[in-house]
PDB file of C-alpha atoms in Angstrom:
ATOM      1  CA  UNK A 534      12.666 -27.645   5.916  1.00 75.00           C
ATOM      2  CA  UNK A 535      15.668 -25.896   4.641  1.00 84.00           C
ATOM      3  CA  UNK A 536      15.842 -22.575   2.511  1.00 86.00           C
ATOM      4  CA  UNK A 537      17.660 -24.754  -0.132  1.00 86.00           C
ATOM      5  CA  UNK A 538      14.202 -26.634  -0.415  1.00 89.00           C
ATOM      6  CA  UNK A 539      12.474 -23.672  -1.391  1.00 90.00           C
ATOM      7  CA  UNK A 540      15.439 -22.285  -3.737  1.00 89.00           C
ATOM      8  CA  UNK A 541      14.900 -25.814  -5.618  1.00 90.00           C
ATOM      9  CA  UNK A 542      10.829 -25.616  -5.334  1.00 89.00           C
ATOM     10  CA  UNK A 543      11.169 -22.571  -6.951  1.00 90.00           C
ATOM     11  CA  UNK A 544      13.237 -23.086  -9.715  1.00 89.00           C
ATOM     12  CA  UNK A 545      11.294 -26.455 -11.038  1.00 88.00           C
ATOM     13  CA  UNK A 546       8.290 -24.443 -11.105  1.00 87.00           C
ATOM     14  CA  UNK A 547       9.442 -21.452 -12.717  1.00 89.00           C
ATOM     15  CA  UNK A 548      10.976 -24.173 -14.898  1.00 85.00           C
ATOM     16  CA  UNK A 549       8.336 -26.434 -14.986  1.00 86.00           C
ATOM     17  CA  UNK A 550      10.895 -28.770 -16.214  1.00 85.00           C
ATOM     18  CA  UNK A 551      13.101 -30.475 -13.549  1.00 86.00           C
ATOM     19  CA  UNK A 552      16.276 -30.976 -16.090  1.00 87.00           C
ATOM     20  CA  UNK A 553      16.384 -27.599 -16.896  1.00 87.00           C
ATOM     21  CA  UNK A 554      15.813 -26.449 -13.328  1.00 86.00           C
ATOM     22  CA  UNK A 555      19.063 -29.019 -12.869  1.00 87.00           C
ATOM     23  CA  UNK A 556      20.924 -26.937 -14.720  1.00 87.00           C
ATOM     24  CA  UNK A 557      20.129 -23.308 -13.646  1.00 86.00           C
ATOM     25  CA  UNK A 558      20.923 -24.543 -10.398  1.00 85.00           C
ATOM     26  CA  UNK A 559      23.675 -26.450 -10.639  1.00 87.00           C
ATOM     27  CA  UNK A 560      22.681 -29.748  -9.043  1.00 87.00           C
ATOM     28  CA  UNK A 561      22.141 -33.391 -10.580  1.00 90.00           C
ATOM     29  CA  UNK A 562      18.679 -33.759 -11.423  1.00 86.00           C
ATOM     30  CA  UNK A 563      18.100 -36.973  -9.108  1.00 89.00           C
ATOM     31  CA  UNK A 564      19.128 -34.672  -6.140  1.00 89.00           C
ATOM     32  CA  UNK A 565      16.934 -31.759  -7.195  1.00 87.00           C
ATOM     33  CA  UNK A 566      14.163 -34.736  -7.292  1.00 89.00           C
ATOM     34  CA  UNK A 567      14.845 -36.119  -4.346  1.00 90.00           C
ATOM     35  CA  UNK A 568      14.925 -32.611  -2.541  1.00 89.00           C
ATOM     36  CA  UNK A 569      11.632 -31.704  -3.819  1.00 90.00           C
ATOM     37  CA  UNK A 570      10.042 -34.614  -3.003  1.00 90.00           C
ATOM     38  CA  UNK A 571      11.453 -33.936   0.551  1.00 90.00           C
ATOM     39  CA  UNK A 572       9.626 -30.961   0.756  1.00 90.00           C
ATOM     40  CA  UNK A 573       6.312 -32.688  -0.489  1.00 90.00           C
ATOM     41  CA  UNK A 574       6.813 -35.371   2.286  1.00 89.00           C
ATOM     42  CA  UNK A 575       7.272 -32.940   4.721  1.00 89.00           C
ATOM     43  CA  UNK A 576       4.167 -30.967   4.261  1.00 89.00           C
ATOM     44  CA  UNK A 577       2.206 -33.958   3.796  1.00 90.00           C
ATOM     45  CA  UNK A 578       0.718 -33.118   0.078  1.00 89.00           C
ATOM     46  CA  UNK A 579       2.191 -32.856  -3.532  1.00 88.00           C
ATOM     47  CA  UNK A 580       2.969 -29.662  -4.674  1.00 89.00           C
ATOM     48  CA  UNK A 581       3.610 -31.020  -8.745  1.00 89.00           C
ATOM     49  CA  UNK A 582       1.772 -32.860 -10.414  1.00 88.00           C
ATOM     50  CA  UNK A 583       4.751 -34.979 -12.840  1.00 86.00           C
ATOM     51  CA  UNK A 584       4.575 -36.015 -16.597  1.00 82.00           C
ATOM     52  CA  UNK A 585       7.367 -37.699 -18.591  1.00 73.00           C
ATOM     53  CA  UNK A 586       8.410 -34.360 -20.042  1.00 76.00           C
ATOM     54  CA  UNK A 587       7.312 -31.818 -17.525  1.00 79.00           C
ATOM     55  CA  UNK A 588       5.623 -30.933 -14.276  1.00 85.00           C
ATOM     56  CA  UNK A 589       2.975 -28.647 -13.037  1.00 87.00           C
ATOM     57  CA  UNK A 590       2.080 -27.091 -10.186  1.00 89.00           C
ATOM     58  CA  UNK A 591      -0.952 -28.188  -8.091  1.00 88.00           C
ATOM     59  CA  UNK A 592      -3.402 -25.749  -6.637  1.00 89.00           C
ATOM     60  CA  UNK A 593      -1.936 -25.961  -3.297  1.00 90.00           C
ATOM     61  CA  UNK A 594       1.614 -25.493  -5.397  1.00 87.00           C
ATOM     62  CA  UNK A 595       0.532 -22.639  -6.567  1.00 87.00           C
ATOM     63  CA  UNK A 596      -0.257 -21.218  -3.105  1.00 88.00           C
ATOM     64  CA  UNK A 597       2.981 -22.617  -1.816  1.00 89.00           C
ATOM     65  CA  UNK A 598       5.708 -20.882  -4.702  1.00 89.00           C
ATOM     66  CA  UNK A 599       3.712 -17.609  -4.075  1.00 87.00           C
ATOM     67  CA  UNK A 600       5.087 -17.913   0.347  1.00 88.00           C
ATOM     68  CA  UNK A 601       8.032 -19.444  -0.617  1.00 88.00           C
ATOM     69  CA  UNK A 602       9.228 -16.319  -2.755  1.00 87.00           C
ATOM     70  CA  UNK A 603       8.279 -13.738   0.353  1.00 84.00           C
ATOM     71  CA  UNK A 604      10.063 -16.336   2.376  1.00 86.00           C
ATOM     72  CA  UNK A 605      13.176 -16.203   0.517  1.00 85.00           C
ATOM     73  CA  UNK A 606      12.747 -12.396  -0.338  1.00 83.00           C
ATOM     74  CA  UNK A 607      12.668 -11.682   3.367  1.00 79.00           C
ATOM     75  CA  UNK A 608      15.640 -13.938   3.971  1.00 83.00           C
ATOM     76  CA  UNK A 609      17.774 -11.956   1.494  1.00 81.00           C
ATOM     77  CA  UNK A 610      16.707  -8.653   3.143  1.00 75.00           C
ATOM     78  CA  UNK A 611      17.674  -9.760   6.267  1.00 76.00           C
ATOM     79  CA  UNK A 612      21.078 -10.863   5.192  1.00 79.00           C
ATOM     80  CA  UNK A 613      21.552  -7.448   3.372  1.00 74.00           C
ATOM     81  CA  UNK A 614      20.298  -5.644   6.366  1.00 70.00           C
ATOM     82  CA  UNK A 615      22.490  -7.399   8.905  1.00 73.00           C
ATOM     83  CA  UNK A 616      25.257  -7.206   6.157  1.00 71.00           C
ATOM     84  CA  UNK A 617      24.820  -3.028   6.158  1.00 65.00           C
ATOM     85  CA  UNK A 618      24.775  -2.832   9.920  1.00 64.00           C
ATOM     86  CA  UNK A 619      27.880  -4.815  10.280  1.00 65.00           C
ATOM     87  CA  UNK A 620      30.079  -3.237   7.683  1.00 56.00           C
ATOM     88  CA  UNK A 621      29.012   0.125   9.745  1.00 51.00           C
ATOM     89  CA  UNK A 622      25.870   1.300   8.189  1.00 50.00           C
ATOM     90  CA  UNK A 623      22.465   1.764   8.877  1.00 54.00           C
ATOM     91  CA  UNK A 624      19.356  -0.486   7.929  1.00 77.00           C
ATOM     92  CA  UNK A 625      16.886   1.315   5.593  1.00 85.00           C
ATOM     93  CA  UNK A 626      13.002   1.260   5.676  1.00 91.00           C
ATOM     94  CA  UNK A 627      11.569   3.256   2.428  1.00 94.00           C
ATOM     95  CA  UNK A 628       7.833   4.254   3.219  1.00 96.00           C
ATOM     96  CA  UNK A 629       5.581   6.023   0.745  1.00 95.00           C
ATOM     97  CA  UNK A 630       2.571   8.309   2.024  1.00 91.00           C
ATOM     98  CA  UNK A 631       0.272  11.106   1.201  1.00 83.00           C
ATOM     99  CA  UNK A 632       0.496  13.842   3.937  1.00 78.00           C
ATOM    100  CA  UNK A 633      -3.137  15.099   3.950  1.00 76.00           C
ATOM    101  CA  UNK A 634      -3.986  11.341   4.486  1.00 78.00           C
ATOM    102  CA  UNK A 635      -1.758  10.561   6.757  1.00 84.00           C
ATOM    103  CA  UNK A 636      -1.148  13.445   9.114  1.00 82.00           C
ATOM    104  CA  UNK A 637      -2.487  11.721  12.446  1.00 85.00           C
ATOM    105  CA  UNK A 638      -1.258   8.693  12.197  1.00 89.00           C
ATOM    106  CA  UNK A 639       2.338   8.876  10.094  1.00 91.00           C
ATOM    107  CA  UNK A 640       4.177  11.278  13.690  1.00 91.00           C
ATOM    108  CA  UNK A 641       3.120   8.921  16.362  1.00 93.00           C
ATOM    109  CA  UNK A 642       3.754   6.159  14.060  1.00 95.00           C
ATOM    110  CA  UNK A 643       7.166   6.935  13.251  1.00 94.00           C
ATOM    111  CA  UNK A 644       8.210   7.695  17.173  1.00 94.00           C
ATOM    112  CA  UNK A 645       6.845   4.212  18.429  1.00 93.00           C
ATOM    113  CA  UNK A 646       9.002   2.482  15.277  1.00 93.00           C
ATOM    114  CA  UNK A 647      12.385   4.425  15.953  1.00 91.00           C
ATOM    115  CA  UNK A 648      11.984   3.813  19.794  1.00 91.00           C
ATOM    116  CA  UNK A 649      11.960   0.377  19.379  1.00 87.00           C
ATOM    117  CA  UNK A 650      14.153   0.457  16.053  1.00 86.00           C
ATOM    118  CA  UNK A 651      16.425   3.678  16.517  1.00 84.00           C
ATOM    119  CA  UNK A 652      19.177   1.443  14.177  1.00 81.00           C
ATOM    120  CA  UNK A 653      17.181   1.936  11.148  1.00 87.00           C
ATOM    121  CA  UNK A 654      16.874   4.617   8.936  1.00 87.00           C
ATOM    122  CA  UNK A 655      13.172   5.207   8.010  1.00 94.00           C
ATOM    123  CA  UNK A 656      13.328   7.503   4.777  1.00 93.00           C
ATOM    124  CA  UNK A 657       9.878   8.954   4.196  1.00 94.00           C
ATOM    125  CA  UNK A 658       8.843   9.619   0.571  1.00 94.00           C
ATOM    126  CA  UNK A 659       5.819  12.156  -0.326  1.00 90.00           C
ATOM    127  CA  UNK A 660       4.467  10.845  -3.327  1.00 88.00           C
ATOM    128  CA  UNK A 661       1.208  10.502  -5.519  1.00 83.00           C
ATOM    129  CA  UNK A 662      -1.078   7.600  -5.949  1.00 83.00           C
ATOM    130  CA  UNK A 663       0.316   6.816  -8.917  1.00 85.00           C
ATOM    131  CA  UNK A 664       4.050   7.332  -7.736  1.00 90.00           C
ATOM    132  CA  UNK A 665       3.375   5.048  -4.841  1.00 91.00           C
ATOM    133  CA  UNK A 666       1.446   1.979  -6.550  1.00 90.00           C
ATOM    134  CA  UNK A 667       4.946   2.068  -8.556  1.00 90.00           C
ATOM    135  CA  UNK A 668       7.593   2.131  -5.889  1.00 92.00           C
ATOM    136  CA  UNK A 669       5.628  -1.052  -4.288  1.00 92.00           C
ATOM    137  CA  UNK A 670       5.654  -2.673  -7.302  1.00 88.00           C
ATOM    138  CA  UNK A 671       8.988  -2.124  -8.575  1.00 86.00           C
ATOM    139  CA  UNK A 672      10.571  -2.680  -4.799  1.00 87.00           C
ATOM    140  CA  UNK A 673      11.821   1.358  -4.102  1.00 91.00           C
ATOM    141  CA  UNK A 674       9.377   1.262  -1.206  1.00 94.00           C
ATOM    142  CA  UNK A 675       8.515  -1.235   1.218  1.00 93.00           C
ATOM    143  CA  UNK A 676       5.068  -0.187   2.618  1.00 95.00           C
ATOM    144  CA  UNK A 677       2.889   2.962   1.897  1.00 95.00           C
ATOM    145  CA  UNK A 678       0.686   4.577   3.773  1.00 93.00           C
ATOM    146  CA  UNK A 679      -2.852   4.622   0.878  1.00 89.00           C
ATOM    147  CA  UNK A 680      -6.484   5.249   0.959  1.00 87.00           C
ATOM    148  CA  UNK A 681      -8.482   2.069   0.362  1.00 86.00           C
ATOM    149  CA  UNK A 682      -7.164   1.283  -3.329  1.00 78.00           C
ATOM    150  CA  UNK A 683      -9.984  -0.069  -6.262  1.00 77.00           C
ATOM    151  CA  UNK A 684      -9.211  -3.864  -6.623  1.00 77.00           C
ATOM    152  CA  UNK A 685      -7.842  -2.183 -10.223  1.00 76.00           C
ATOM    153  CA  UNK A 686      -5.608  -0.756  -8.634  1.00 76.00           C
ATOM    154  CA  UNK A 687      -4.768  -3.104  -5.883  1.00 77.00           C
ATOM    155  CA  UNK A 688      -3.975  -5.506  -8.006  1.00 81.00           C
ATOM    156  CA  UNK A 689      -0.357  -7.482  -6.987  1.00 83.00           C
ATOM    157  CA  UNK A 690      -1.145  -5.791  -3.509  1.00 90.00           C
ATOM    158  CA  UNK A 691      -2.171  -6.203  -0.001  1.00 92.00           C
ATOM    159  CA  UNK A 692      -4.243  -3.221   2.058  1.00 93.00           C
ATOM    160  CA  UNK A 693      -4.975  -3.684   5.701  1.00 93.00           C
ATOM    161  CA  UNK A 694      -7.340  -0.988   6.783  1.00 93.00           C
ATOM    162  CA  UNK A 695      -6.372   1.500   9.703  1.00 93.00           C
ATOM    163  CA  UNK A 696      -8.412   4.304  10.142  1.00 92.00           C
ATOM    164  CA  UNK A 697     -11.606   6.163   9.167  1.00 92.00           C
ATOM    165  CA  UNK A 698     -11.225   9.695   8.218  1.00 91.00           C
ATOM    166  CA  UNK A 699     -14.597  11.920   8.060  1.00 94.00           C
ATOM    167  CA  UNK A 700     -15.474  13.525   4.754  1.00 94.00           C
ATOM    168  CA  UNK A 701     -15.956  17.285   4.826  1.00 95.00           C
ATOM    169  CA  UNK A 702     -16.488  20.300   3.349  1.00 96.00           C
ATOM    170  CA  UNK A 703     -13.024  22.365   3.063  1.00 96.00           C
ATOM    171  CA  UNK A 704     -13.681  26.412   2.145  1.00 97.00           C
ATOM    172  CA  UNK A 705     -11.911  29.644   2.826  1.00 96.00           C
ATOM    173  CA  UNK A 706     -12.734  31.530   6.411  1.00 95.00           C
ATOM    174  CA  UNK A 707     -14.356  34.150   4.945  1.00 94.00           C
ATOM    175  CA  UNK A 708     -16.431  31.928   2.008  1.00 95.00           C
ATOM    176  CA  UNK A 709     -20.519  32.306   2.665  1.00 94.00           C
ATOM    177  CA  UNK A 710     -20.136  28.522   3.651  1.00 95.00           C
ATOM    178  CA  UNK A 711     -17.825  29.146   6.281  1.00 95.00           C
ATOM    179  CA  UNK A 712     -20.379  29.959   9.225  1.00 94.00           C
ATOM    180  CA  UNK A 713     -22.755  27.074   8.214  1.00 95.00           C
ATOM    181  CA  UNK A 714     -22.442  24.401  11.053  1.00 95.00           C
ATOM    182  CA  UNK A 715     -23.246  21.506   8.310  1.00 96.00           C
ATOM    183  CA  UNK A 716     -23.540  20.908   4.264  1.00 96.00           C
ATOM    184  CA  UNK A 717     -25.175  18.900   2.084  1.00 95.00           C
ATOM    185  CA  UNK A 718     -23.949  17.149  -0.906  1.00 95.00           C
ATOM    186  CA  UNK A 719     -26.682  18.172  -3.345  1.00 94.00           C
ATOM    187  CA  UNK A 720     -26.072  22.021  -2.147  1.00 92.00           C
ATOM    188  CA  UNK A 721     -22.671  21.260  -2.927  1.00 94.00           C
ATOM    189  CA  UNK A 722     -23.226  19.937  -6.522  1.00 92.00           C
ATOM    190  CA  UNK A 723     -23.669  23.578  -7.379  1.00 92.00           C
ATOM    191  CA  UNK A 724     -20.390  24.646  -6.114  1.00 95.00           C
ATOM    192  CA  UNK A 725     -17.156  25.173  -7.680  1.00 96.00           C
ATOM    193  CA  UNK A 726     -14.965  22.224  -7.140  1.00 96.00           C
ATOM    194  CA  UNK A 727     -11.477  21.961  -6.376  1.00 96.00           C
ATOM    195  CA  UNK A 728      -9.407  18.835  -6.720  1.00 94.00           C
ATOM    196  CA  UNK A 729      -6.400  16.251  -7.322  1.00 90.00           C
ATOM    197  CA  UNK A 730      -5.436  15.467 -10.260  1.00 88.00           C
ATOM    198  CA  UNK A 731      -6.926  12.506 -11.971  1.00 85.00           C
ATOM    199  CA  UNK A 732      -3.807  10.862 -13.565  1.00 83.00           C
ATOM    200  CA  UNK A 733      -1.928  10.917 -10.425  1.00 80.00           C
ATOM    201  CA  UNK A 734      -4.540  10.613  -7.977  1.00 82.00           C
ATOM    202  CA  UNK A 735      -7.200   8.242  -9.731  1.00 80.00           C
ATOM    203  CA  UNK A 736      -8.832   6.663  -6.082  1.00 77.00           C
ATOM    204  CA  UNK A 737      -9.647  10.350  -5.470  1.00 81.00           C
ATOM    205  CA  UNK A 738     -10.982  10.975  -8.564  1.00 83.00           C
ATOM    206  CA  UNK A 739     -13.261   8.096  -8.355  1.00 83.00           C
ATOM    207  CA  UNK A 740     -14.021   8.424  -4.750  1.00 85.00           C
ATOM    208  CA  UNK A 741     -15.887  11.667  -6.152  1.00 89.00           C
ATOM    209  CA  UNK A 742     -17.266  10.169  -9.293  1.00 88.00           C
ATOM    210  CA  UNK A 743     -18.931   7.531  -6.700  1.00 88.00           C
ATOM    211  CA  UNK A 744     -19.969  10.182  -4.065  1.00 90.00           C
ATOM    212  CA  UNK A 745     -22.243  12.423  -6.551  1.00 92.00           C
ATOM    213  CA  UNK A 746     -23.780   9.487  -8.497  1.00 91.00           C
ATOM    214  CA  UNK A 747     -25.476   8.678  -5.662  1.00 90.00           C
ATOM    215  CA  UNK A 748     -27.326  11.741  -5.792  1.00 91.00           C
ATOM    216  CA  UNK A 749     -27.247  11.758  -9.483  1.00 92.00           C
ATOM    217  CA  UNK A 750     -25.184  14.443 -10.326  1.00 91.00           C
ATOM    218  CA  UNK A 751     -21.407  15.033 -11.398  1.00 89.00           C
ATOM    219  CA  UNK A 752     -19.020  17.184  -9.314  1.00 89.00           C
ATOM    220  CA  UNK A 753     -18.198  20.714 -11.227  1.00 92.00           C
ATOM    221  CA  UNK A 754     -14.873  20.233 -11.217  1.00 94.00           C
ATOM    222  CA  UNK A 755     -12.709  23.817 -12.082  1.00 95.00           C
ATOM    223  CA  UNK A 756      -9.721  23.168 -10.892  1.00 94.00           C
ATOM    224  CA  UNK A 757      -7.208  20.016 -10.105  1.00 93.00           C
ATOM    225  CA  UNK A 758      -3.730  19.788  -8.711  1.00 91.00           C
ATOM    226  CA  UNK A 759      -0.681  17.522  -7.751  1.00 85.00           C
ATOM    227  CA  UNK A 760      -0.272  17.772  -4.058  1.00 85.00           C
ATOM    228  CA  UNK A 761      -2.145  19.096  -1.341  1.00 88.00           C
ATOM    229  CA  UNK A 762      -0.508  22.175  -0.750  1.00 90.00           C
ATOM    230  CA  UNK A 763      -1.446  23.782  -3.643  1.00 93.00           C
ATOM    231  CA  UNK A 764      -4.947  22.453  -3.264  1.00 94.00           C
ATOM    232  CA  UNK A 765      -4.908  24.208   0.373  1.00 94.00           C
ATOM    233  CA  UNK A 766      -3.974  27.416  -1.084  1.00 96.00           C
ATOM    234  CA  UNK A 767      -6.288  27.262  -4.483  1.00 96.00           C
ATOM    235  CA  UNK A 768      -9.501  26.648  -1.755  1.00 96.00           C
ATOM    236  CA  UNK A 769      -7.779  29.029   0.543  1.00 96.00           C
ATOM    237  CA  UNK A 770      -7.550  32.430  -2.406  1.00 95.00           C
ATOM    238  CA  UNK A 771     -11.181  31.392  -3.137  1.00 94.00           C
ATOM    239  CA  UNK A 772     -11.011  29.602  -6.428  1.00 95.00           C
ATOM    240  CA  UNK A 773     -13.564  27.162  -5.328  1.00 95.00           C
ATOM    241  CA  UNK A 774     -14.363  24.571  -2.412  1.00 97.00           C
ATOM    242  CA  UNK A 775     -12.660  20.948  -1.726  1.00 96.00           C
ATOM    243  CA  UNK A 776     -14.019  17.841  -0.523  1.00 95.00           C
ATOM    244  CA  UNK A 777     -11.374  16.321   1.990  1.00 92.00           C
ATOM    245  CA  UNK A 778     -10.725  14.029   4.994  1.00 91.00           C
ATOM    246  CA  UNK A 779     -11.097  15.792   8.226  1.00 92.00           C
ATOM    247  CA  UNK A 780      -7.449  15.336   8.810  1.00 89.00           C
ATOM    248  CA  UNK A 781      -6.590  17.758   6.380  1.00 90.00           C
ATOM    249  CA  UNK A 782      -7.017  19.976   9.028  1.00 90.00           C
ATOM    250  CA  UNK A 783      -4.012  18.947  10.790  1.00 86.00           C
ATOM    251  CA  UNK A 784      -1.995  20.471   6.861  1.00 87.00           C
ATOM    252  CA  UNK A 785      -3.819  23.607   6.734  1.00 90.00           C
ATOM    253  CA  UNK A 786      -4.920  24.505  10.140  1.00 90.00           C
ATOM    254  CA  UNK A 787      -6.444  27.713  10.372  1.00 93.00           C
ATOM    255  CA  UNK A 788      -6.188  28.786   6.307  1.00 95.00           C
ATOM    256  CA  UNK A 789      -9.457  26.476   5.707  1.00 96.00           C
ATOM    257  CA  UNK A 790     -12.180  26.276   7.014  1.00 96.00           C
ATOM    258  CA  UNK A 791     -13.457  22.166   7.386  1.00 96.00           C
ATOM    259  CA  UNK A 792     -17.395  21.639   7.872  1.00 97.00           C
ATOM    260  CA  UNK A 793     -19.303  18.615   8.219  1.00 96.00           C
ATOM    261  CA  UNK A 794     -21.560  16.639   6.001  1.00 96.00           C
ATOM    262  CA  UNK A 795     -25.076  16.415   6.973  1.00 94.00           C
ATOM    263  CA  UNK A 796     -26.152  13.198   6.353  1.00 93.00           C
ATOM    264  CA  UNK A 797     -22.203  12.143   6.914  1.00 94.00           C
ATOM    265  CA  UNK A 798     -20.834  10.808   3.307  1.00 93.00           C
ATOM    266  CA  UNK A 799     -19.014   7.762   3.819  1.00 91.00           C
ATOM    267  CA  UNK A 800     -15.640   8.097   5.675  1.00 92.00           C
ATOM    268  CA  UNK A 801     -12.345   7.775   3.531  1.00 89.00           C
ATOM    269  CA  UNK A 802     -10.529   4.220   4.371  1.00 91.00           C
ATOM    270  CA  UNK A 803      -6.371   4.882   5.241  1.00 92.00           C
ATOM    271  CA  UNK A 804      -4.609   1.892   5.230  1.00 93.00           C
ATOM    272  CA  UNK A 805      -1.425  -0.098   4.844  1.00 94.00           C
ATOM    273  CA  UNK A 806      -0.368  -1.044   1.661  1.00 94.00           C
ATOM    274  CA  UNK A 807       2.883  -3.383   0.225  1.00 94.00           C
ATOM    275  CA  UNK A 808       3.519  -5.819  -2.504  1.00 90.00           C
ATOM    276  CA  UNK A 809       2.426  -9.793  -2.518  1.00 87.00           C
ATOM    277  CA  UNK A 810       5.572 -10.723  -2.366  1.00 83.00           C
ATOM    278  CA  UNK A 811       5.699 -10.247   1.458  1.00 85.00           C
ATOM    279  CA  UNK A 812       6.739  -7.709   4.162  1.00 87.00           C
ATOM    280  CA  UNK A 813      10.500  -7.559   5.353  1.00 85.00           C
ATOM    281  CA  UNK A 814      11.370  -7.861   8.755  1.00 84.00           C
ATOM    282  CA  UNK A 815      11.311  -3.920   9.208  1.00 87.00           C
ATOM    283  CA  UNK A 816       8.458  -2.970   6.965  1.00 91.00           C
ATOM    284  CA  UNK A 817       6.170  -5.844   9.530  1.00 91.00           C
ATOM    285  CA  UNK A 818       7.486  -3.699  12.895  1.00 91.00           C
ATOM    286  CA  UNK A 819       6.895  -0.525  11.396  1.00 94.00           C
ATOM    287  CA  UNK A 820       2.905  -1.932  10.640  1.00 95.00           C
ATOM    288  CA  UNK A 821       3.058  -3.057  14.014  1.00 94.00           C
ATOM    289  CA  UNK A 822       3.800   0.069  14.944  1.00 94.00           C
ATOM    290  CA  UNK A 823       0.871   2.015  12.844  1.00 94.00           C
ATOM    291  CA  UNK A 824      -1.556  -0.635  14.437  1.00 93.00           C
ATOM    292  CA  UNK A 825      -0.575   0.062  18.004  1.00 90.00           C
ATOM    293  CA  UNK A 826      -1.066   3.725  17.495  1.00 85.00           C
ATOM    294  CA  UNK A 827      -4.492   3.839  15.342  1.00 84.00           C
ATOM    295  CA  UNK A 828      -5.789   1.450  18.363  1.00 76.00           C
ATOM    296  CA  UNK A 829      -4.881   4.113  21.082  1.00 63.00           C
ATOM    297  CA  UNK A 830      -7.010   7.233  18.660  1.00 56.00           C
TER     298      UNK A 830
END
């Protein structure tokens, strides 16, 4: 199997019509035939299913054009990356994250990857929910570092799960809540509530939606913001109380104050996150990378 079998795959069924395929190609229709049916006899079942005027994918088709595009994607990228390090440059890896999410694991991350790839150029990009589901979609970044998206929001994605992050309490040191050794949620209902915003950050907004139905209630929200260190210093002047991972901490240190939930609320999901259309060579080593250092926390 040759890359010039998937090229042709691809184009009848984006075509679904093997003469005009022919010609976006520039090939002679009995050779584009003949090279998809190739393909077919290689893998040992039919990928089309053929009509006098047309042709149509089969289920396992279907499957098939969805690999061969990463395939080919990757192939280009490596091409373009080799091309950049030969004319004198420097590969580029573009990785969207949220720093309160990602604080523990983003460092030791990024040190393993440039040890074993010091060549490329890892450019880091702080961004939003919103802001990242976009640059993975549109191609500006290769893999982002997410809480556990809805399947909404998911959608045209893969998420591989890496770590569990506590839920807790964040408050200023000198709040009445900051000596308590444990909260509880209901206690908390009451409580003036301090948040992200809910256009940019909508898996935190319904992460907290989710949390107080369950105790049949709705979070008295007085305040939201669009990044975490304005959050830290709204909770910190004593405009209200957060609800936050536990590696928050590692952002605000010893401005907040982080307590426990007693019974624990279900911990927040930080994963890996990049589009369907595959994972380039760089984007997989840097994953490697997060994987090796979540499994030595």
């Amino acid at each position: 199997m040759e890359l010039r079998h998937l090229r042709y795959f691809i184009g009848v069924a984006e075509e679904e019509n093997v003469s005009r395929a022919a010609l976006k190609l520039h090939v002679s229709q009995p050779a584009l035939s003949r090279q998809v049916r190739d393909l077919e006899e290689e893998l040992g079942f039919p990928l089309l299913e053929r009509s006098a005027k047309s042709v149509r994918l089969t289920e396992a088709g279907r499957m098939f054009l969805s690999e061969a595009r990463a395939v080919l994607q990757r192939a280009d990228e490596a091409v373009k990356a080799a091309r950049t390090i030969a004319d004198g440059g420097a590969a580029e890896l573009h990785v969207g994250y949220a720093p309160s999410l990602t604080a523990r694991i983003l460092p030791p991350t990024l040190r393993a990857f440039q040890a074993e790839l010091p060549h490329v150029r890892v450019k880091l990009h702080d961004l939003s929910t919103e802001e990242i589901l976009a640059g993975l979609q549109d191609g500006k970044l290769q893999i982002a570092f997410v809480v556990r998206l809805t399947a909404a929001l998911r959608r045209g994605l893969h998420f591989e799960e890496l770590v569990r992050d506590p839920i807790c309490l964040a408050v200023a040191p000198k709040h009445p809540l900051a000596a308590r050794r444990s909260v509880t949620l209901p206690e908390i209902a009451i409580e003036p509530l301090i948040t992200y915003n809910r256009k940019e950050y909508p898996d935190a907004y319904e992460n907290l939606e989710k949390m107080f139905a369950a105790i049949k209630s709705k979070p008295r929200i007085v305040e939201e913001h669009d990044s975490v260190s304005s959050l830290i210093a709204a909770v910190e002047a004593g405009n209200g109380v957060a609800i936050a991972p536990e590696s928050l901490n590692c952002t605000a240190g010893p401005r907040l104050k982080l307590i426990p939930f007693s019974p624990a609320l279900e911990p927040l999901v930080i994963g890996a996150a990049w589009s369907k259309a595959g994972l380039t060579a760089n984007a997989q080593r840097f994953l490697k990378s997060a994987k090796k250092t979540t499994l030595q926390k």
